[in-house]
Coordinates of C-alpha atoms in Angstrom, one line a residue:
X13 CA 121.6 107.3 97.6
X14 CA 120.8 110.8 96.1
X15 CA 117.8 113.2 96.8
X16 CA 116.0 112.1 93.8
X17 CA 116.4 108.5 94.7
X18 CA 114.6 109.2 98.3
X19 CA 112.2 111.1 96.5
X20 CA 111.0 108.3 94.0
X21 CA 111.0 105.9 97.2
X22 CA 108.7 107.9 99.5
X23 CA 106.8 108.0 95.9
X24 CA 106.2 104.4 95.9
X25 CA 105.5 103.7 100.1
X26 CA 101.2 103.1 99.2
X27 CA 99.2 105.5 101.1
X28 CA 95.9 103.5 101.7
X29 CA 93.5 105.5 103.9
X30 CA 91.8 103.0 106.7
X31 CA 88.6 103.4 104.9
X32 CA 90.5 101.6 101.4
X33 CA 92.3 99.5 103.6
X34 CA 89.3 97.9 105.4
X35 CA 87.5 97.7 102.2
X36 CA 91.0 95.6 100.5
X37 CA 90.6 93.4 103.8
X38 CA 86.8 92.6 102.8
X39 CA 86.7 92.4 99.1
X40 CA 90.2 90.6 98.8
X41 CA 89.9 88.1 101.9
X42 CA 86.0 88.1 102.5
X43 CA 86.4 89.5 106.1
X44 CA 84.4 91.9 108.4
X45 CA 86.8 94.9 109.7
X46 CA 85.3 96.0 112.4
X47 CA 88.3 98.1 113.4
X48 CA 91.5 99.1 111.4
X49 CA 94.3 101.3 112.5
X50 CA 97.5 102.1 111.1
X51 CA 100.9 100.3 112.0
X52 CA 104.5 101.7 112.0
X53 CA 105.9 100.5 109.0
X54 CA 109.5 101.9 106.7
X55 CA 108.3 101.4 103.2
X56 CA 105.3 99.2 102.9
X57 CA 102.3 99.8 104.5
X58 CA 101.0 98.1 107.4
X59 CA 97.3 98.1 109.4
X60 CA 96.2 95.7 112.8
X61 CA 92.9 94.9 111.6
X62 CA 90.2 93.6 114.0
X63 CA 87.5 91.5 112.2
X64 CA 83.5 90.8 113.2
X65 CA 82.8 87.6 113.9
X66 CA 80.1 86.4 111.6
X67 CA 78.0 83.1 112.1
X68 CA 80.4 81.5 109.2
X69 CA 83.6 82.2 111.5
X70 CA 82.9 81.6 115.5
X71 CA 86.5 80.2 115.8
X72 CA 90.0 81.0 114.5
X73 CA 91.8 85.0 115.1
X74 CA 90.2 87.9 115.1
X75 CA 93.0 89.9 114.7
X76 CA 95.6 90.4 111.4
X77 CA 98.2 92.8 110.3
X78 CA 97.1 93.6 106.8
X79 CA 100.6 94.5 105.0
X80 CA 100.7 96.7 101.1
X81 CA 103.9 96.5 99.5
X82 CA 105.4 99.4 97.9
X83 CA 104.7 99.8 94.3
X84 CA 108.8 98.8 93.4
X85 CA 108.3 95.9 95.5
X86 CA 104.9 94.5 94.3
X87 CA 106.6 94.1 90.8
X88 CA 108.5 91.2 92.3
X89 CA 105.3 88.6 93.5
X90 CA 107.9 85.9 93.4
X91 CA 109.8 87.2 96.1
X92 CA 107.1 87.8 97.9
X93 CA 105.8 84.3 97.5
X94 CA 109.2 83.3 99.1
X95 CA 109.0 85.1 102.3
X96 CA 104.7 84.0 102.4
X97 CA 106.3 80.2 102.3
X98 CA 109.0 80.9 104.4
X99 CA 107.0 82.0 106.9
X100 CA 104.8 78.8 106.9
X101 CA 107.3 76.6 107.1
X102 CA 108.5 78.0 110.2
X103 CA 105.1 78.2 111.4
X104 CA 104.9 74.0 110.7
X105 CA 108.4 73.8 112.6
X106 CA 106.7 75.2 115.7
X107 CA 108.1 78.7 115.3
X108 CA 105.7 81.5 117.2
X109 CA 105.5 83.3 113.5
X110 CA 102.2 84.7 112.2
X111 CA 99.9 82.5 109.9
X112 CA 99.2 84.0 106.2
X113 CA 96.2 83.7 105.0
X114 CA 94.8 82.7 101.7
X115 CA 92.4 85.2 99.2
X116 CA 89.1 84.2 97.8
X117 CA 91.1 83.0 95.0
X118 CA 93.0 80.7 97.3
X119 CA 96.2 83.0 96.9
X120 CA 98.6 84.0 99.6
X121 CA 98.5 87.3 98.1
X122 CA 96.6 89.7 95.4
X123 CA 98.2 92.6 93.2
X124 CA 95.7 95.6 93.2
X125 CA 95.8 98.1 91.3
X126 CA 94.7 101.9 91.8
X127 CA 93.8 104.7 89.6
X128 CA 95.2 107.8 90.6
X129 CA 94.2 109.7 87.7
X130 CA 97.3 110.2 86.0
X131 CA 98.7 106.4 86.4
X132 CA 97.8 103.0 87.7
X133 CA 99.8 101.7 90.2
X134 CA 99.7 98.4 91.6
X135 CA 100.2 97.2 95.1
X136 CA 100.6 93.6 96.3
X137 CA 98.3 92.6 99.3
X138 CA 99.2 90.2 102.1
X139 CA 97.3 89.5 105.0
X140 CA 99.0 87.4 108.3
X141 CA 97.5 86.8 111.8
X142 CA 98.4 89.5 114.3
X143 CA 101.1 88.1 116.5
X144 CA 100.5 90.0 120.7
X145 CA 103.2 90.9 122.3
X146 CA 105.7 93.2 123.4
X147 CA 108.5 94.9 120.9
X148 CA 111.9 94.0 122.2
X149 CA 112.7 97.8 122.4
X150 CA 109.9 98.0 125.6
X151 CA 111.7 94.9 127.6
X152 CA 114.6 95.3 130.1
X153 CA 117.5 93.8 128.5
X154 CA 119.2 91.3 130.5
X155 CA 122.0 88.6 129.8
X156 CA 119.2 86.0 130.1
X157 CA 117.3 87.9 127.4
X158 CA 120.1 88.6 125.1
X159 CA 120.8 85.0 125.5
X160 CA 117.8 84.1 124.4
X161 CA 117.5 85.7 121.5
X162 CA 120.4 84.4 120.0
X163 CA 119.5 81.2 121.1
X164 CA 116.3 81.4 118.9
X165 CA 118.5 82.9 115.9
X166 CA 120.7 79.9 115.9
X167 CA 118.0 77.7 116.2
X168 CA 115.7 79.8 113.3
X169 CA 119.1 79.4 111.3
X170 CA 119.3 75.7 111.4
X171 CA 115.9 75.2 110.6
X172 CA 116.3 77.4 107.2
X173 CA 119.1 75.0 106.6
X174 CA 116.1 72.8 105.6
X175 CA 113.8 74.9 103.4
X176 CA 113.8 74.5 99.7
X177 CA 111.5 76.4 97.4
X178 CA 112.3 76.3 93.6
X179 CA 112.5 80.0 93.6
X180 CA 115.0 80.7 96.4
X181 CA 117.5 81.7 94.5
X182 CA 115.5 85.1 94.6
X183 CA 116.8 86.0 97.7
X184 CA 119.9 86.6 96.5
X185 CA 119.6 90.4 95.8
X186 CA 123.6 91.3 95.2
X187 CA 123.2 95.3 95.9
X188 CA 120.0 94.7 98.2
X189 CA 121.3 96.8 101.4
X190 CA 120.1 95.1 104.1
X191 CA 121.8 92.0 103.1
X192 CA 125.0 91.8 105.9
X193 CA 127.7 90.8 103.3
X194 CA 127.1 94.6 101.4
X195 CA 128.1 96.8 104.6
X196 CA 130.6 99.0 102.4
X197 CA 126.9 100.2 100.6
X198 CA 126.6 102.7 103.8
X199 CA 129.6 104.5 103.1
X200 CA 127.1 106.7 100.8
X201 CA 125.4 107.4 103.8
X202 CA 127.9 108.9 106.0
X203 CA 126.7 111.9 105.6
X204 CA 123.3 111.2 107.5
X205 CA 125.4 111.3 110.7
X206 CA 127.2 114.1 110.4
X207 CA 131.0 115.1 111.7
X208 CA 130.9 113.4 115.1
X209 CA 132.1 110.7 116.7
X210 CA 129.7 108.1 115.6
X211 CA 130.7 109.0 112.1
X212 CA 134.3 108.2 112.7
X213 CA 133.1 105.2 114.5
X214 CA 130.7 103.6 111.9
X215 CA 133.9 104.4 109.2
X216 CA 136.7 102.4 111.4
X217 CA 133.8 99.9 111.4
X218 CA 133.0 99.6 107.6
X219 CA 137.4 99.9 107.0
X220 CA 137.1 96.5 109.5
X221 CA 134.6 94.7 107.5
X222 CA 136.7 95.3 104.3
X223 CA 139.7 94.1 105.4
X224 CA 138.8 91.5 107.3
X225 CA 135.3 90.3 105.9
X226 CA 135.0 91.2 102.6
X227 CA 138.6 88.8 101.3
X228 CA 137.0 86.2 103.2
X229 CA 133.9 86.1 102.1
X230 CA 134.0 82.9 100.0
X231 CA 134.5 80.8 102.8
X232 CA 131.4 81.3 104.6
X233 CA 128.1 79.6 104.2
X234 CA 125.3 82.1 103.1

């Protein structure tokens, strides 16, 4: 929301070379990198890590996406721990969705902590199979695709209908602002667009939203 606020967030996005990376993927998960590169990621960090097969492992992937959570976000492992069970239940319901996978300890993920001299921060540590495939961005859209896709949604948003953790609660983040029902939070970054016509645009659509969304928010199903 303010300069300082940016600041403090680019502060906490981990920056793991590939050399600390590789070694988190081998002494955390007991695996071989033979090849680590950096992923695109918006404030966690993300590598596609390629293991060595060993005579211990001649079957299962050889590829994962090793994933560091910012510093603010490692101090919440429960939530974490929701998305990590999330994700295998979909998996279980026959969703193509990465597999996590477990630490030495038998954990679905490990809080590290790193000594930068003047502080210790700590990152949690997850690592999921690598999933191929083509980002949605590269593919032709089409009405077949689009159709699709919201197929899947629907059908992704039944399933969750049947999940139940005793922790879900945690989801629930009331000022969190990628959550759909908290549009009106992007009025504080108008700005970012500048005078133009998408400015104007993005306003009539965030006026829409509070007139006609936000007083009937109560009746739909979260």
């Amino acid at each position: 929301s303010s300069g300082d606020d940016q600041q403090s967030q680019t502060l906490a996005k981990p920056t793991f070379s590939e050399v600390q990376a590789s070694a988190l993927v081998e002494s955390v998960f007991g695996l071989k990198v033979s090849k680590i590169q950096p992923l695109p990621s918006y404030d966690d960090q993300n590598f596609h890590v390629y293991i060595s097969r060993t005579k211990d492992s001649t079957d299962g992937p050889t590829e994962y996406v090793l994933k560091i959570s910012n510093t603010e976000a490692s101090k919440h492992p429960d939530l974490i721990e929701v998305q990590s069970h999330i994700i295998m239940f979909l998996k279980a319901a026959g969703f193509p969705t990465a597999s996590v996978c477990r630490t030495k300890g038998d954990n679905t993920t490990s809080l590290v902590s790193v000594d930068s001299g003047s502080e210790t921060k700590s990152y949690l540590v997850r690592l999921l199979t690598y999933l191929p495939g083509r980002p949605i961005a590269e593919v032709p859209v089409s009405p077949r695709l689009l159709y699709e896709i919201g197929r899947l949604a629907a059908r992704l948003d039944k399933t969750l209908e049947k999940f139940h953790h005793p922790k879900l609660n945690i989801l629930h983040r009331e000022n969190f602002i990628w959550n759909l029902k908290n549009v009106p939070l992007l009025e504080k970054y108008l700005y970012a667009l500048g005078e133009n016509r998408s400015q104007k645009i993005v306003e009539q659509v965030i006026q829409l939203f509070k007139e006609e969304v936000m007083t009937k928010l109560s009746h739909f199903r979260q």
